[in-house]
mmCIF file of C-alpha atoms in Angstrom:
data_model
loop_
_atom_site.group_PDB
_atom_site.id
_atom_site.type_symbol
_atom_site.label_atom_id
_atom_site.label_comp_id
_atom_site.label_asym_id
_atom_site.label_seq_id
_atom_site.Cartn_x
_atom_site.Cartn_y
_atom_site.Cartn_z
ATOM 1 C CA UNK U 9 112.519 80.719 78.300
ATOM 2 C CA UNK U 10 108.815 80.721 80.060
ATOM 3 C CA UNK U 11 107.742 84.207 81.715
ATOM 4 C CA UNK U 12 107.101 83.393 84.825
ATOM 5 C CA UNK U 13 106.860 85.889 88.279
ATOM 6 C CA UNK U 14 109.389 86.343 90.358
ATOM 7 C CA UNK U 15 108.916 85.367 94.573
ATOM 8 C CA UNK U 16 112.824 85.181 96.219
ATOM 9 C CA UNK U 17 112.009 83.458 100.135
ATOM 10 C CA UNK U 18 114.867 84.633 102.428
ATOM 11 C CA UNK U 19 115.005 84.177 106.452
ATOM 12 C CA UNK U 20 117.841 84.206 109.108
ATOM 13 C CA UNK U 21 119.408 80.025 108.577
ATOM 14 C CA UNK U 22 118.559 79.939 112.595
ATOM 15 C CA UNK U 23 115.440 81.630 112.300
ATOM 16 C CA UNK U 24 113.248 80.154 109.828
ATOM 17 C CA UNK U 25 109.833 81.352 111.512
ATOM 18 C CA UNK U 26 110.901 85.420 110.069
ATOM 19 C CA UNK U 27 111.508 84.281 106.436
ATOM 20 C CA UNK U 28 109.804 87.113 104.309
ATOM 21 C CA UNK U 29 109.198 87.439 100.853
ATOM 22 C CA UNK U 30 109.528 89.788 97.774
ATOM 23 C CA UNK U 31 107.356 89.494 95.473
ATOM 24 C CA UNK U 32 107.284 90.707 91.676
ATOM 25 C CA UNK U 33 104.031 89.336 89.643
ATOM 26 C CA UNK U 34 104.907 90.584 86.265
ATOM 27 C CA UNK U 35 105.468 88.039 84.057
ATOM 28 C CA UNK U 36 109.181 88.200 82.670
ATOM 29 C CA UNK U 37 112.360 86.265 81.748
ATOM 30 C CA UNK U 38 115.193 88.508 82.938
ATOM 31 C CA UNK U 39 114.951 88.858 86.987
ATOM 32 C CA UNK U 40 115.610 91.371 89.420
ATOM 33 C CA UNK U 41 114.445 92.239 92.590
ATOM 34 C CA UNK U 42 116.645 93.730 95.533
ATOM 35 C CA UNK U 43 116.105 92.136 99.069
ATOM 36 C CA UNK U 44 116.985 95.314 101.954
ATOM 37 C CA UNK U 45 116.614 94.754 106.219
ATOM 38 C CA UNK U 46 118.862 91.995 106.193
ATOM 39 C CA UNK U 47 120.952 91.483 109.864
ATOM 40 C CA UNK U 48 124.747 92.279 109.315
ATOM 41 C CA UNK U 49 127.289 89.407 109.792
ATOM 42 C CA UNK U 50 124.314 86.887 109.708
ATOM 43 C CA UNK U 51 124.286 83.247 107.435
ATOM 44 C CA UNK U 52 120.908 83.792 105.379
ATOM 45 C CA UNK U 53 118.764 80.834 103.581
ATOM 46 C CA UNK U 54 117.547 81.702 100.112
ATOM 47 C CA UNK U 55 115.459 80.490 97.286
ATOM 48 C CA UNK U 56 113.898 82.093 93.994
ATOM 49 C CA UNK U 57 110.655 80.478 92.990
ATOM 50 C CA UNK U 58 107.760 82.034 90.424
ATOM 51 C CA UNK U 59 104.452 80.793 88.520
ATOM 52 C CA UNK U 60 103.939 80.758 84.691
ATOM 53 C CA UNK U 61 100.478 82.221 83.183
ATOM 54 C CA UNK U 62 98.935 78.334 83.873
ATOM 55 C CA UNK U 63 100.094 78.167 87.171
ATOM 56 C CA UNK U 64 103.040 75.748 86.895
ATOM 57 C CA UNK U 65 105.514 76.127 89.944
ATOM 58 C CA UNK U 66 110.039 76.525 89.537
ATOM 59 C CA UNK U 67 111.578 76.557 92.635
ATOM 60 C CA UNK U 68 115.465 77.132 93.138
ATOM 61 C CA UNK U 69 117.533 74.669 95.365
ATOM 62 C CA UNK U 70 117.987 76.818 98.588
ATOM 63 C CA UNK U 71 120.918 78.600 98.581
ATOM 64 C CA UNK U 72 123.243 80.494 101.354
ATOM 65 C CA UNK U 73 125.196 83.563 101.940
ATOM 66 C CA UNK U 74 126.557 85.760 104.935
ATOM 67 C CA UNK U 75 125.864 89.078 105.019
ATOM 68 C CA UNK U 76 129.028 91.407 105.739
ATOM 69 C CA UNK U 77 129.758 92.940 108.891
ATOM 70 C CA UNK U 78 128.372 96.383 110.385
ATOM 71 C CA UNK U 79 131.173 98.455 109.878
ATOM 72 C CA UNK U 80 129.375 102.105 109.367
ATOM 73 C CA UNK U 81 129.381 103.909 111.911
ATOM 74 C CA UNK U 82 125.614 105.656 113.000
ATOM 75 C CA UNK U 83 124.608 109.788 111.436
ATOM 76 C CA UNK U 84 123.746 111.892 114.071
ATOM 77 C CA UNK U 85 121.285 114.395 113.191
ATOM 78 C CA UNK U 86 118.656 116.533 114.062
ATOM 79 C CA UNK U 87 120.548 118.565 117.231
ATOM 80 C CA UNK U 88 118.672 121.030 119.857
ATOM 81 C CA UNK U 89 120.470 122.318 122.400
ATOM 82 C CA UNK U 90 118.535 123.952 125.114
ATOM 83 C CA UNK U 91 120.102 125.766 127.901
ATOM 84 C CA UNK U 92 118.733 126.720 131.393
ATOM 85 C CA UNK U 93 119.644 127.811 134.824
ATOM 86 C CA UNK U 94 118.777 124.835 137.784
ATOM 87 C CA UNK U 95 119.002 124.887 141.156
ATOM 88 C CA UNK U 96 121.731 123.287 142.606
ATOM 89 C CA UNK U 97 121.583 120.860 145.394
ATOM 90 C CA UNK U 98 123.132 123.381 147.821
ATOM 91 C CA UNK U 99 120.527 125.556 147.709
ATOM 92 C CA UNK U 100 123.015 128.711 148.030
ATOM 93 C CA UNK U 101 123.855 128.943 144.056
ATOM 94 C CA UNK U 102 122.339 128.667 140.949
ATOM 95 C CA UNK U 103 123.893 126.457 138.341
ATOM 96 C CA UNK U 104 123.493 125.987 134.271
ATOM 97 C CA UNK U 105 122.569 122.883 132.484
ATOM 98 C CA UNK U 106 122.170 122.189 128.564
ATOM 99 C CA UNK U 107 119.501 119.552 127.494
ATOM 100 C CA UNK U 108 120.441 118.358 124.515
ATOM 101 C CA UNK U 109 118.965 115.808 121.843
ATOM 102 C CA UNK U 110 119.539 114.055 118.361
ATOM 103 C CA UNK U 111 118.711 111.450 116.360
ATOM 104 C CA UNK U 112 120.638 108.489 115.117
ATOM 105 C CA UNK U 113 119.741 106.840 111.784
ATOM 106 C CA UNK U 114 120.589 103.376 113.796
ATOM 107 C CA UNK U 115 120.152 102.019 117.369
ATOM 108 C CA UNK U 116 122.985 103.460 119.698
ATOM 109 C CA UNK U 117 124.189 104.777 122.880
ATOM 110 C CA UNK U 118 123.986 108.504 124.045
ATOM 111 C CA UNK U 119 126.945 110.504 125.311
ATOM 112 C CA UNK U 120 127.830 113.785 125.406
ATOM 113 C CA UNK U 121 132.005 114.814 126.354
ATOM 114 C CA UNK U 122 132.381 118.431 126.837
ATOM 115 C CA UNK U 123 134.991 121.401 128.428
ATOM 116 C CA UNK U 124 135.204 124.980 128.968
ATOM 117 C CA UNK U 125 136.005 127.341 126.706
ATOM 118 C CA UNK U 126 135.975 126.959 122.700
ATOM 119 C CA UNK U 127 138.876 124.610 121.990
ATOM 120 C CA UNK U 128 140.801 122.312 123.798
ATOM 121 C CA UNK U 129 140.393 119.218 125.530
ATOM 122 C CA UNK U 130 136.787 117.449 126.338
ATOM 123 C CA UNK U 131 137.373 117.380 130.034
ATOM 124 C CA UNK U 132 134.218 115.601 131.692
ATOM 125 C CA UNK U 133 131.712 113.437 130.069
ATOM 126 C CA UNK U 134 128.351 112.370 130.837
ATOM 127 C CA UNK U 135 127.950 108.563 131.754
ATOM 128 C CA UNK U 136 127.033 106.477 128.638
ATOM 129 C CA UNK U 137 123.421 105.662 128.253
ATOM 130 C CA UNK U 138 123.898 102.390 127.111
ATOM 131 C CA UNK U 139 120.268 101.380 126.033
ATOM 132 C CA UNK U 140 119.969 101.666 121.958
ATOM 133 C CA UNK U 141 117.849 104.146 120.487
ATOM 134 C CA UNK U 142 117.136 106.595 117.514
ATOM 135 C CA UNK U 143 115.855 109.335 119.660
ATOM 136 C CA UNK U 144 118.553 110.575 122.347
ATOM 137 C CA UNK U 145 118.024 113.373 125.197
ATOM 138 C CA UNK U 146 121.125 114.160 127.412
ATOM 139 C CA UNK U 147 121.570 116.476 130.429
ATOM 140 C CA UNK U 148 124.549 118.270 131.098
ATOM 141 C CA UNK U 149 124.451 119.683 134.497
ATOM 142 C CA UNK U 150 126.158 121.626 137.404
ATOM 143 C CA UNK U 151 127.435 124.098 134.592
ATOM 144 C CA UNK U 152 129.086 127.377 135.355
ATOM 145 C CA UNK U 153 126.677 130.388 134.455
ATOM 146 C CA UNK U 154 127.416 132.953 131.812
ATOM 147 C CA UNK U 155 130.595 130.423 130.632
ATOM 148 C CA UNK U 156 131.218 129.113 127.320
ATOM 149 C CA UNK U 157 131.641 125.438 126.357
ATOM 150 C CA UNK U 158 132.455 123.181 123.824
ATOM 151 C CA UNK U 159 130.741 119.777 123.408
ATOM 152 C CA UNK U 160 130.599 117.003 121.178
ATOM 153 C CA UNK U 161 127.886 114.143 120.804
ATOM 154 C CA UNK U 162 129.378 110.384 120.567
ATOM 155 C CA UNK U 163 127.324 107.545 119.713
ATOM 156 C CA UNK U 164 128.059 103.370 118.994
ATOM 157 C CA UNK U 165 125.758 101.307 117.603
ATOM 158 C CA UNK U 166 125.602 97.244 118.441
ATOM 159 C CA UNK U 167 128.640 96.574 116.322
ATOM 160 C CA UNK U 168 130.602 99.127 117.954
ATOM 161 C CA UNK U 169 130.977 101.639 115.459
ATOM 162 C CA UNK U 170 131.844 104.959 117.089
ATOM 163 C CA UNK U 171 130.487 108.047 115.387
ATOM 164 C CA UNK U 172 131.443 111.794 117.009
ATOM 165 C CA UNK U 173 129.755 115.215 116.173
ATOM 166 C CA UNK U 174 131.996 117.837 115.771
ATOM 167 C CA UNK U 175 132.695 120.433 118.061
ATOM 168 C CA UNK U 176 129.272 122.327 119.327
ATOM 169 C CA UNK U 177 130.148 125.659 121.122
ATOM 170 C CA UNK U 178 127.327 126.704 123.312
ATOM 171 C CA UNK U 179 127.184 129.626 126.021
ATOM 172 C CA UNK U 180 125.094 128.808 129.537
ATOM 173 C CA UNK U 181 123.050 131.250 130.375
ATOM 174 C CA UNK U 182 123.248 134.049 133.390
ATOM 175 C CA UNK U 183 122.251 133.300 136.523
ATOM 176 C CA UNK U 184 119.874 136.405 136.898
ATOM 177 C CA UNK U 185 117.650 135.568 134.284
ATOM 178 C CA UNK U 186 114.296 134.716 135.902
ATOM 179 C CA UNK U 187 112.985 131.420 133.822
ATOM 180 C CA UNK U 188 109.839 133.259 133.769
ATOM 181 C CA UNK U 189 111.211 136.402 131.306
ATOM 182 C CA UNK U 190 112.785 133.683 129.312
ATOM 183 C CA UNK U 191 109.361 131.731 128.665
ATOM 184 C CA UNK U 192 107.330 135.037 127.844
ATOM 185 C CA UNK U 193 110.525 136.665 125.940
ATOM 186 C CA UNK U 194 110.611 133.036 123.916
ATOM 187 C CA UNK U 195 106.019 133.321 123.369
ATOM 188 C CA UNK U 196 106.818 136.686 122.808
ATOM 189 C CA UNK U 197 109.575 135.794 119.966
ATOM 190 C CA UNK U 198 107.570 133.256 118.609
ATOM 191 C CA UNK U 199 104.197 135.091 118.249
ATOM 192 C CA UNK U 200 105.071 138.624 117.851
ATOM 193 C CA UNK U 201 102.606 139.931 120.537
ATOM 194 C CA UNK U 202 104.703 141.052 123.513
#
């Protein structure tokens, strides 16, 4: 056996124009190089080719293989829940409304179902932001002041793999507190000089 590099040429079988290659230059016998970013559920075209230390060329036939399905669902991470009081559209009371974001290690969709109180059924939901993204932001509004609630995050990525956080209890916040004390009380928290 010749040492010889190691180059492994992989693409999409109907998209040849985004073949990519991995590359190992050390001259060696034994193989091994891992190929990661491949599509799921997608027919792949592959060959293994490397030089010797004059330059002479092996190439592999091309060979084919399907990657397997999607079937994990996405991790949320990375929650903030901010609460504050909003006018409502009335005009006569005030109502609560918790902004709340994550991140998703995949593309997915953005929903939030929540209830009253610290148990029990998920009531309402927010509609489903369907576009596919990492970063999420969701507003929950028209909320009862000084009430507790109980939400969960639910996500599905393109293969639809569903993936739920588990139950969040946050409080809304009273309708007296003027969003101006909350700002300063939050400066003051955070730089010790009020």
């Amino acid at each position: 056996n010749t040492p010889i590099s190691s180059v492994v040429t992989y693409a999409p079988r109907n998209l040849p124009e985004e073949a990519r290659d991995e590359v190992d230059i050390e001259l060696k016998t034994e193989h091994d190089i891992v190929v990661v970013g491949l599509l799921p559920n997608t027919l792949y075209t592959l060959t293994v080719s490397g030089r010797d230390k004059f330059g002479n060329e092996a190439v592999s036939q091309a060979y084919e293989f399907t990657t397997a399905a999607d079937s994990r669902p996405p991790l949320i991470d990375n929650i903030k829940i901010d609460t504050t009081i909003a006018s409502s559209d009335s005009g006569n009371d005030n109502t609560a409304q918790f902004i709340i974001s994550w991140d998703t290690d995949e593309e997915s969709t953005s929903q939030i179902e929540y209830g009253e109180g610290t148990v029990g059924p998920y009531t309402q939901k927010t509609s489903i932001e369907s576009t596919l993204k990492y970063k999420h932001l969701v507003v929950v509004s028209n909320l009862r002041p000084s009430s507790v609630y109980h939400l969960k995050i639910v996500v599905t990525d393109e293969a639809g793999n569903v993936s739920e956080s588990k139950n969040i209890i946050v409080i809304s916040p009273q309708q007296n507190e003027d969003p101006l004390e909350i700002i300063v009380g939050s400066l003051g928290d955070i730089f010790s000089f009020l």
